[in-house]
Structure formats: structure tokens, C-alpha cells
mmCIF file of C-alpha atoms in Angstrom:
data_model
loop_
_atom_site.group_PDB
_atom_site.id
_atom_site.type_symbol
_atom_site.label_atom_id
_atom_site.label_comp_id
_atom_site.label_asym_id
_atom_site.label_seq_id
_atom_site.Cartn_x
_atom_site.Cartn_y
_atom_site.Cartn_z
ATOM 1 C CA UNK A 483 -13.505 -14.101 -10.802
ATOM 2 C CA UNK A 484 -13.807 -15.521 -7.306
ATOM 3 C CA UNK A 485 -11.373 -16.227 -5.110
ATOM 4 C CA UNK A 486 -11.084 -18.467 -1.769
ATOM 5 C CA UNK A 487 -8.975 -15.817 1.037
ATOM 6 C CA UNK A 488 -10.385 -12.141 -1.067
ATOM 7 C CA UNK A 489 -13.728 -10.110 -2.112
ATOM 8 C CA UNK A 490 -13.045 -7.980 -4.746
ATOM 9 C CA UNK A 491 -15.356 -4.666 -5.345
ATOM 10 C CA UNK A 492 -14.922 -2.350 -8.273
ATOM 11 C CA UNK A 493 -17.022 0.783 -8.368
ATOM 12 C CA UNK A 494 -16.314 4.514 -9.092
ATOM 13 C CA UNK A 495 -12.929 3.965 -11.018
ATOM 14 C CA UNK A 496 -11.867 2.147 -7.386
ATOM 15 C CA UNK A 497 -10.774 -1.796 -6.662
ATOM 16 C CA UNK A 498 -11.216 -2.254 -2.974
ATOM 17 C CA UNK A 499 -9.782 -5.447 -2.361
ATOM 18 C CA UNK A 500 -10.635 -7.013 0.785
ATOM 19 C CA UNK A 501 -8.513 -9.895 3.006
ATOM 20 C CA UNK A 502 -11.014 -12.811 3.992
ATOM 21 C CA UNK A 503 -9.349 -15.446 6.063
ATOM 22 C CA UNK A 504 -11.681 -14.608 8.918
ATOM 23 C CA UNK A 505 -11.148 -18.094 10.655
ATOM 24 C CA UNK A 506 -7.504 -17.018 10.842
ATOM 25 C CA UNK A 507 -7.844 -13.052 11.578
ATOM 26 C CA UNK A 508 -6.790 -12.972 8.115
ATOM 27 C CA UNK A 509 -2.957 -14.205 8.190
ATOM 28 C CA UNK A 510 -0.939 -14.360 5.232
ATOM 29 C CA UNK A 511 -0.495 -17.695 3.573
ATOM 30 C CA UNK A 512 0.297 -18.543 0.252
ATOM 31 C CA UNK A 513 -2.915 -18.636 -1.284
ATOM 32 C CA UNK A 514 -4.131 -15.306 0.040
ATOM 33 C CA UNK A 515 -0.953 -13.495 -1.420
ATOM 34 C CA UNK A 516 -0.960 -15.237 -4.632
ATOM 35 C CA UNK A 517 -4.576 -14.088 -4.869
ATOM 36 C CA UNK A 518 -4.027 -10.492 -3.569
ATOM 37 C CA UNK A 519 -0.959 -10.499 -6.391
ATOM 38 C CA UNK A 520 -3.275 -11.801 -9.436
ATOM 39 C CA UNK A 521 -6.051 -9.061 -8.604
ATOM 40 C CA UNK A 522 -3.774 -6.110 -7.858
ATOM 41 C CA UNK A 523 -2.089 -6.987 -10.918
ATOM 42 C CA UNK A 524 -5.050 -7.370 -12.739
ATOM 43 C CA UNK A 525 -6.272 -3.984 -11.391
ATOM 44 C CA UNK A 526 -3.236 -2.599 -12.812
ATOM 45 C CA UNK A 527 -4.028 -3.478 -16.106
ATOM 46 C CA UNK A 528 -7.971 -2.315 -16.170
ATOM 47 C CA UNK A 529 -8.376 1.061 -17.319
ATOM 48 C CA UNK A 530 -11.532 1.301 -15.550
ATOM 49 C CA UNK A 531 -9.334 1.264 -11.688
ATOM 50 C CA UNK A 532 -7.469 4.157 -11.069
ATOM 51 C CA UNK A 533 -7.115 3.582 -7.500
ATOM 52 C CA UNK A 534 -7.259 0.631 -5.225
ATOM 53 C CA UNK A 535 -8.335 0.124 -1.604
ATOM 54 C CA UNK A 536 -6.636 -2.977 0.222
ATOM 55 C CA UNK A 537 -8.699 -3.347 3.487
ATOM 56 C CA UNK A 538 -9.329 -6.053 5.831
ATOM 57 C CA UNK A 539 -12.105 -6.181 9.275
ATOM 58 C CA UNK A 540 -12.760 -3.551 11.888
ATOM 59 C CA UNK A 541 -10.933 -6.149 14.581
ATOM 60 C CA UNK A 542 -8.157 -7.261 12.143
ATOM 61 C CA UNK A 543 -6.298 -5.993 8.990
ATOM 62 C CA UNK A 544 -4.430 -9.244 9.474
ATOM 63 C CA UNK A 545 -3.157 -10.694 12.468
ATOM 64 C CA UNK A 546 0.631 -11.860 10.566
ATOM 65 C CA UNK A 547 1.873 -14.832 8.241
ATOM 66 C CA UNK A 548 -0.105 -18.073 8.545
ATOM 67 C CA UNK A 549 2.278 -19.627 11.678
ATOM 68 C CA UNK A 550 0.166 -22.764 10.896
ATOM 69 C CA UNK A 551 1.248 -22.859 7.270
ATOM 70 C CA UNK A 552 5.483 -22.506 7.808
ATOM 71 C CA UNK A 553 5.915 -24.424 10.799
ATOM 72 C CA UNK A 554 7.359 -27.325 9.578
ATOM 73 C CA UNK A 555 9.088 -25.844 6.878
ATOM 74 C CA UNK A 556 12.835 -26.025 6.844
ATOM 75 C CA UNK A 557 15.479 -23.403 5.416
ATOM 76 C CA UNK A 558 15.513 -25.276 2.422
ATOM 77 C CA UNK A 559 12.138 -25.172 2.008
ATOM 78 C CA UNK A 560 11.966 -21.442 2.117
ATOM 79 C CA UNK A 561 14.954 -20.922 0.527
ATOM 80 C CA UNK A 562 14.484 -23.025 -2.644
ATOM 81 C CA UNK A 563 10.711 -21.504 -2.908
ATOM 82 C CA UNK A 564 11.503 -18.233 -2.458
ATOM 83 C CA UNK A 565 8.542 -17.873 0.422
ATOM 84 C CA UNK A 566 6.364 -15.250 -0.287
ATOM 85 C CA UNK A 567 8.986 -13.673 -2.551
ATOM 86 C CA UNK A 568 7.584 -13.486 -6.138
ATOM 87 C CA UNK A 569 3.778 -12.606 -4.692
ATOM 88 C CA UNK A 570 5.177 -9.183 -2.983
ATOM 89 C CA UNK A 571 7.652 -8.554 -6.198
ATOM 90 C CA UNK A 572 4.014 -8.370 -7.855
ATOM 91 C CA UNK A 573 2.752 -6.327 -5.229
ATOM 92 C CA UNK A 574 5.772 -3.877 -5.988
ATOM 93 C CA UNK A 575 5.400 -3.596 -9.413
ATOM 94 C CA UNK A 576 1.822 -2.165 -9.404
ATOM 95 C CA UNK A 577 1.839 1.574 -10.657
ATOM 96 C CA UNK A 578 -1.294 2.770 -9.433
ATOM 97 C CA UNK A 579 -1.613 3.741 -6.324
ATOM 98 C CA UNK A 580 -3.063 1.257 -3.436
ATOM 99 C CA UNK A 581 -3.973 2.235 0.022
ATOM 100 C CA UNK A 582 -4.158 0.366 3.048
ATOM 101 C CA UNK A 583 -6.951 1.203 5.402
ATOM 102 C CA UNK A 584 -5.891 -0.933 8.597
ATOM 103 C CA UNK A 585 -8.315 -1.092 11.506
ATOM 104 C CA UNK A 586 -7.289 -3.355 14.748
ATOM 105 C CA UNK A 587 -4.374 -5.397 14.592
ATOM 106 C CA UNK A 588 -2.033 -5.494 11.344
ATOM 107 C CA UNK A 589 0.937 -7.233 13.175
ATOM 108 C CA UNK A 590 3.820 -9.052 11.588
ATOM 109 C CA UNK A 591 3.217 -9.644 8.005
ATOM 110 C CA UNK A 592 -0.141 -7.625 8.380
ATOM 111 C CA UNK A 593 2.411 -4.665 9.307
ATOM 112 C CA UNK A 594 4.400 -5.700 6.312
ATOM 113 C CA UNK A 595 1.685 -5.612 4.253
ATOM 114 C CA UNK A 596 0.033 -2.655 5.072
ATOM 115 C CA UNK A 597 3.873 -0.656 4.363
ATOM 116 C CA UNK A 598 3.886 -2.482 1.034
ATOM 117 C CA UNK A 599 0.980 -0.021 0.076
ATOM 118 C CA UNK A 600 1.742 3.594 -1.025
ATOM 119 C CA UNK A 601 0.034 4.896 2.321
ATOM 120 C CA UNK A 602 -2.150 3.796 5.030
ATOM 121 C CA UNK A 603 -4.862 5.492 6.688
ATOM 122 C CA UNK A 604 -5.789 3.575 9.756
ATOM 123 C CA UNK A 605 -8.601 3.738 12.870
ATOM 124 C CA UNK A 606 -7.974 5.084 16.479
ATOM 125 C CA UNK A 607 -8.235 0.861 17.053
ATOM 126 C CA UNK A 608 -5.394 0.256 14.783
ATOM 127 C CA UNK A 609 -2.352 -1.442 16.217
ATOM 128 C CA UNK A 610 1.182 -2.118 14.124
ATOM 129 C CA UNK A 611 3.668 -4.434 15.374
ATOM 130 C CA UNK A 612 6.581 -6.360 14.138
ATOM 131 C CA UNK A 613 6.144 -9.612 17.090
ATOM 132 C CA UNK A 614 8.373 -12.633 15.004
ATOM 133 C CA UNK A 615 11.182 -12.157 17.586
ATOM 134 C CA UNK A 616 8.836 -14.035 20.182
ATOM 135 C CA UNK A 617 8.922 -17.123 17.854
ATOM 136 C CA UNK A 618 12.012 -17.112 17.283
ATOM 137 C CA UNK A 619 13.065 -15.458 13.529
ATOM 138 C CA UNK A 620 12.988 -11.871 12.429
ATOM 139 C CA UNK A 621 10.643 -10.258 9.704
ATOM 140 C CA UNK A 622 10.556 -11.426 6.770
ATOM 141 C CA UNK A 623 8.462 -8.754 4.385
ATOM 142 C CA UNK A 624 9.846 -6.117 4.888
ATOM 143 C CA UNK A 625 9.334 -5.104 8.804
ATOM 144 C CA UNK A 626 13.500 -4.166 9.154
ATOM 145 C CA UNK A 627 13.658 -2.149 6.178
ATOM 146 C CA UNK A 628 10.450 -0.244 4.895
ATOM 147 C CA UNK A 629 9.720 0.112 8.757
ATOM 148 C CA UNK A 630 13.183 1.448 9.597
ATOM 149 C CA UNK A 631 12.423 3.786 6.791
ATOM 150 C CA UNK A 632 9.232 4.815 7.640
ATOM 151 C CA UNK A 633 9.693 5.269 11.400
ATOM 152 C CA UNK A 634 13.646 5.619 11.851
ATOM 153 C CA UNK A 635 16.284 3.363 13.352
ATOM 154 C CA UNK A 636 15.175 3.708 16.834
ATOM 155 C CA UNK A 637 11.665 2.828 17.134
ATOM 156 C CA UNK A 638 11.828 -0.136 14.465
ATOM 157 C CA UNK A 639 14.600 -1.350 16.273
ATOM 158 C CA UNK A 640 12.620 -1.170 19.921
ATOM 159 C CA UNK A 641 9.480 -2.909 17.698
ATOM 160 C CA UNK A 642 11.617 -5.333 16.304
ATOM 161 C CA UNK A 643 13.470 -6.718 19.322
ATOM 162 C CA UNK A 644 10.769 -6.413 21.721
ATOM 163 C CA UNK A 645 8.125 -7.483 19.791
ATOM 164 C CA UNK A 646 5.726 -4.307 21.379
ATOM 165 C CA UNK A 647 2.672 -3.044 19.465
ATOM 166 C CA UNK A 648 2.422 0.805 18.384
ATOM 167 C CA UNK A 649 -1.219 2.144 18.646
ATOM 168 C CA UNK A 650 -2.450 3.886 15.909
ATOM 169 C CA UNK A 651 -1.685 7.761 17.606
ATOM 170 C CA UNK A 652 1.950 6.738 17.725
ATOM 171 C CA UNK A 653 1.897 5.457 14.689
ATOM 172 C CA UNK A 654 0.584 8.846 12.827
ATOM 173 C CA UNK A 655 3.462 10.847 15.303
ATOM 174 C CA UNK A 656 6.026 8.260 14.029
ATOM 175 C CA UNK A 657 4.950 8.804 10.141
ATOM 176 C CA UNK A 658 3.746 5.217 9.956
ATOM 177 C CA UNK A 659 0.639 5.835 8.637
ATOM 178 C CA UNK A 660 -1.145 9.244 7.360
ATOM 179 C CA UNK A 661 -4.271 9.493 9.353
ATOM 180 C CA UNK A 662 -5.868 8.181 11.544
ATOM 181 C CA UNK A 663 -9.962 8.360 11.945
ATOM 182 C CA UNK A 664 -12.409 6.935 14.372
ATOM 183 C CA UNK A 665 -12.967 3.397 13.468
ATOM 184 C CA UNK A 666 -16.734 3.395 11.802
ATOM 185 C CA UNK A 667 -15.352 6.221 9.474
ATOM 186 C CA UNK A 668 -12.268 4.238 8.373
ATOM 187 C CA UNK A 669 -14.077 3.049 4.830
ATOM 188 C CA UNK A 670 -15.821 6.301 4.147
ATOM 189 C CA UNK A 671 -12.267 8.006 4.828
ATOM 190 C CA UNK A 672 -10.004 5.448 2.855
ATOM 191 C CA UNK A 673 -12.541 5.412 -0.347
ATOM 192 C CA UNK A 674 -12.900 9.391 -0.261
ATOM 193 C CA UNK A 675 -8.841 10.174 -0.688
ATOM 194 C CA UNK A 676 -9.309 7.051 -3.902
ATOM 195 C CA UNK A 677 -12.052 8.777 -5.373
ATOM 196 C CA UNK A 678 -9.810 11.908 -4.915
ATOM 197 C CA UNK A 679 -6.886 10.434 -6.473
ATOM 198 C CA UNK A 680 -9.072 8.835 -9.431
ATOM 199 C CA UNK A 681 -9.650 12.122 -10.425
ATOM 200 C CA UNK A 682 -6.946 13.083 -10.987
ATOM 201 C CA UNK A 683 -4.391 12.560 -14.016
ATOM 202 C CA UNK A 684 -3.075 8.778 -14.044
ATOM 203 C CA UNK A 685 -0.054 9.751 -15.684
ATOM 204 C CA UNK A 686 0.724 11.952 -13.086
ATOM 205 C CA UNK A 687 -0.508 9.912 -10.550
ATOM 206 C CA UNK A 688 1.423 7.264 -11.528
ATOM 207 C CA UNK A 689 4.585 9.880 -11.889
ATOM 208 C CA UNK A 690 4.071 11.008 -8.248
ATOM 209 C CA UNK A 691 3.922 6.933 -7.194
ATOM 210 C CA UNK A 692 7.396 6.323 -9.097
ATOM 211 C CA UNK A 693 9.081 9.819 -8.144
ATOM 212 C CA UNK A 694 8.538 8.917 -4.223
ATOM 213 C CA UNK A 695 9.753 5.819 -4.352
ATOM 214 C CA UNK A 696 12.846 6.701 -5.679
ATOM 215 C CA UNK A 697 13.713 8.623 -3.230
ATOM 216 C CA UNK A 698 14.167 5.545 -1.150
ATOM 217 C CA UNK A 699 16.549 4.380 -3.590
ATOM 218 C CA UNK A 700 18.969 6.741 -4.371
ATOM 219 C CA UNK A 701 20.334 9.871 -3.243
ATOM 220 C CA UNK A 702 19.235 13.730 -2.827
ATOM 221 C CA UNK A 703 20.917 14.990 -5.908
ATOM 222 C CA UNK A 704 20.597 11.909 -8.110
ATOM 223 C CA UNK A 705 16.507 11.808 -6.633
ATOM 224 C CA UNK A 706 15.789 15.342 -7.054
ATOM 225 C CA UNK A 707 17.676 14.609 -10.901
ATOM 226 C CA UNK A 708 14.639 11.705 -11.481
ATOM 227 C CA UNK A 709 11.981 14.416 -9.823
ATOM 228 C CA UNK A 710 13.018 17.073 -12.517
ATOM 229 C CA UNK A 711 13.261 15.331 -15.832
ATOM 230 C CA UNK A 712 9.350 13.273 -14.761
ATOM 231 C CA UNK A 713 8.855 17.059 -14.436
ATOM 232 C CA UNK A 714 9.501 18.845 -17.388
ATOM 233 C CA UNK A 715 7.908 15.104 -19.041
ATOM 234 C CA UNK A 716 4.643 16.198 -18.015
ATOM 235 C CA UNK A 717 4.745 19.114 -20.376
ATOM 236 C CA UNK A 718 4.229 16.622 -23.211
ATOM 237 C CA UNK A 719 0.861 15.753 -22.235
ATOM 238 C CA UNK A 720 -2.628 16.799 -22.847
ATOM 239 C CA UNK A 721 -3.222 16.590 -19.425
ATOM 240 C CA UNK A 722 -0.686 18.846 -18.316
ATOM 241 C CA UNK A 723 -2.198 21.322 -21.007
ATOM 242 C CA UNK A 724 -5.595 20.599 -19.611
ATOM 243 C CA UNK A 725 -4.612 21.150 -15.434
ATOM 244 C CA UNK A 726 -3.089 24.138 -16.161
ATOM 245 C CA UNK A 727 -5.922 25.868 -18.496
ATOM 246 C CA UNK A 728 -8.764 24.592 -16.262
ATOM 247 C CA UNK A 729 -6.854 26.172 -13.233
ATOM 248 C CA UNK A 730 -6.161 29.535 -14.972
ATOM 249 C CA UNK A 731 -10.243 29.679 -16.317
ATOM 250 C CA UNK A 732 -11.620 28.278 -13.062
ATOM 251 C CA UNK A 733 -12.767 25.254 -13.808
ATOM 252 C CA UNK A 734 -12.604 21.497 -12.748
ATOM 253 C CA UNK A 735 -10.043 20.087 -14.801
ATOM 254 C CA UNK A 736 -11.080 17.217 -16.935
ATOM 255 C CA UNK A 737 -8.051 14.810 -17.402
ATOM 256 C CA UNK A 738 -7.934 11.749 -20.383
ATOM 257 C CA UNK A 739 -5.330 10.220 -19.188
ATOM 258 C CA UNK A 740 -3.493 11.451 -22.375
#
């Protein structure tokens, strides 16, 4: 299927999925998040991805939400339509596991976006920043609460109010993203941990996806409860069977999903 603001690529059991608004430096607008929500959801439902890649240029992941677009909308406006609000409930819902792979700027909703994967490995170009307070509103996807998880109270709070940009070495320190590699590596990098991860068992790939983000929702005891019981679940699969002899006969496990 084409699409107007995405290219799409699936090869090797991967979707990499990447943002094309290159007149714009890639901002978010409506179209490009309903289309990034149809094809991750798709993605979730083809048994041929088992990992997906959502990437955008080596200058810009994407530069923030389309200023151009909201403008002239009123509260009302966003209120009553929910901006943005049913395309990133999509996003959530996704089981497999997507990763961002950010080079150059990913500011604003970029930033939002980029948190709104499972992890993100970004270039030693990379900046993060969370600038709406210089137009006068706050974040809007997320940039107060999965970056105040992510990076604690005091830095998303500096990055919030002052609008200042983290480069991408800060960024690893703070536990923003997971690595970061020199820019012309960035693809190679982001597409080797997928193909890792697509070999791997989906079912407990998909476990490991659900388990840690529960932990964001709920506390130690009740968390470590969830961890436990998807635990002992994986005992009643073939793959758990499979790991397990494969390891013990030293051999490459070969998982069916099963």
C-alpha cells in the first residue's frame, strides 16, 4: 500500500517504517500519524514482522508536531477531536516490539515519538528536546510523563521549562535512549538488535514487551506479581521446551512461535 508522509520496507521478518515529510523535517501532522498507526498496526497483525524499525533522516527523526497544521485551532477544536489521541492509543497497543533509531533532531513530538517506541538507539548527531514552552503550551504526547519517567523529575523538568536540547551522550547517561553509534552506522546498528530480536521467541518477546511496561503502571510487589505468573506461563509452550533443550545440547534454538 502506499502512503503520502511514510515508506514502508519489509525484509528479514523486519518492518522498517520510515517518516517522509522531508519538506517539513518530518513534523507530525495528522496524516503522517494516522498513517504510521494503520502500518504499525498492520505490522502487528502480519506474521511475517516480528520486529519493526521506525526511523526517519540522518539530519531529522522529526523536527515536532506540524506548528503549521494547529495554529488556528482552538481548545475546542482539540478537545472535541481528541488531537492526535486515538493515532498514539494505536501506537500503544502494538505488541511487538518497535525501535526508534533517531539521528539529528527528534524535538517536541519527534521526542514524543521516539519514547512511544520500546527503545531507541540513536547517532552521536542525535538531539532530544521537549521546546513547546517557547510557543507558548506544554507537551502534548507524552514529553511530561514518559520523559519524567525515563530521565527523572529533574532533567525533564529543566527540558520542559527551558525548552534546551539534550545531545545524544547525555541522553544515553540520562537512560533516554540505549545506545548511541556514530551516525553512518545508525541503520546497520538499529536493524542488527531487530534481526536479533526476530529470532527470538514472539511469545516471549511479546511477554518481555508487556512485563516492562507494567512496571510503569503499578507497583514493585504487584509488578514483580505480573513478572512471575508471565513466568511460570512460559512453561506451557513449545518454545520454552525448545530454548531450554537447544541450550542444554548446544545448539541454536529454533523457536515456532508455539
Amino acid at each position: 500500500m502506499a502512503y503520502e508522509t511514510i515508506i514502508v520496507e519489509i525484509e528479514d521478518h523486519i518492518a522498517l517504517v520510515k517518516l517522509n515529510r522531508p519538506d517539513a523535517m518530518n513534523a507530525l501532522n495528522d496524516t503522517l500519524l494516522a498513517e504510521l498507526a494503520d502500518v504499525l498496526t498492520a505490522a502487528q497483525k502480519n506474521d511475517k514482522v516480528r520486529c519493526i524499525v521506525v526511523a526517519g533522516t540522518e539530519k531529522y527523526f522529526a523536527a515536532g508536531a506540524d506548528i503549521k497544521m494547529m495554529s488556528d485551532k482552538s481548545f475546542v477544536d482539540v478537545f472535541m477531536g481528541d488531537l492526535f489521541g486515538a493515532e498514539t492509543a494505536a501506537i500503544a497497543r502494538v505488541r511487538k516490539p518497535i525501535i526508534a533509531a533517531v539521528s539529528g533532531y527528534a524535538l517536541g513530538g519527534g521526542c514524543e515519538l521516539a519514547m512511544m517506541c520500546d527503545f531507541i538507539i540513536c547517532s552521536d548527531t542525535a538531539k532530544f528536546g521537549q521546546p513547546e514552552i517557547n510557543l507558548g503550551v506544554i507537551a502534548g504526547l507524552g514529553g511530561t510523563q514518559r520523559l519524567t519517567r525515563a530521565i527523572g523529575k529533574a532533567k525533564a523538568m529543566d527540558m520542559n521549562l527551558t525548552g534546551r536540547f539534550m545531545d545524544a551522550e547525555e541522553a544515553e547517561r540520562a537512560g533516554l535512549v540505549s545506545r548511541v553509534v556514530p551516525a553512518k552506522k545508525l541503520m546497520e546498528e538499529a536493524m542488527a538488535a531487530a534481526g536479533k530480536i526476530a529470532e527470538k521467541s514472539m511469545i516471549s518477546v511479546m511477554a518481555v514487551k508487556e512485563s516492562v511496561n507494567r512496571s510503569f503502571e503499578t507497583t514493585l510487589a504487584e509488578g514483580m506479581l505480573f513478572e512471575r505468573r508471565l513466568f511460570f506461563s512460559m512453561f506451557s509452550t513449545e518454545d520454552q521446551n525448545e530454548g531450554m533443550t537447544a541450550f542444554l545440547e548446544k545448539r541454536e534454538a529454533q523457536f515456532r512461535d508455539r
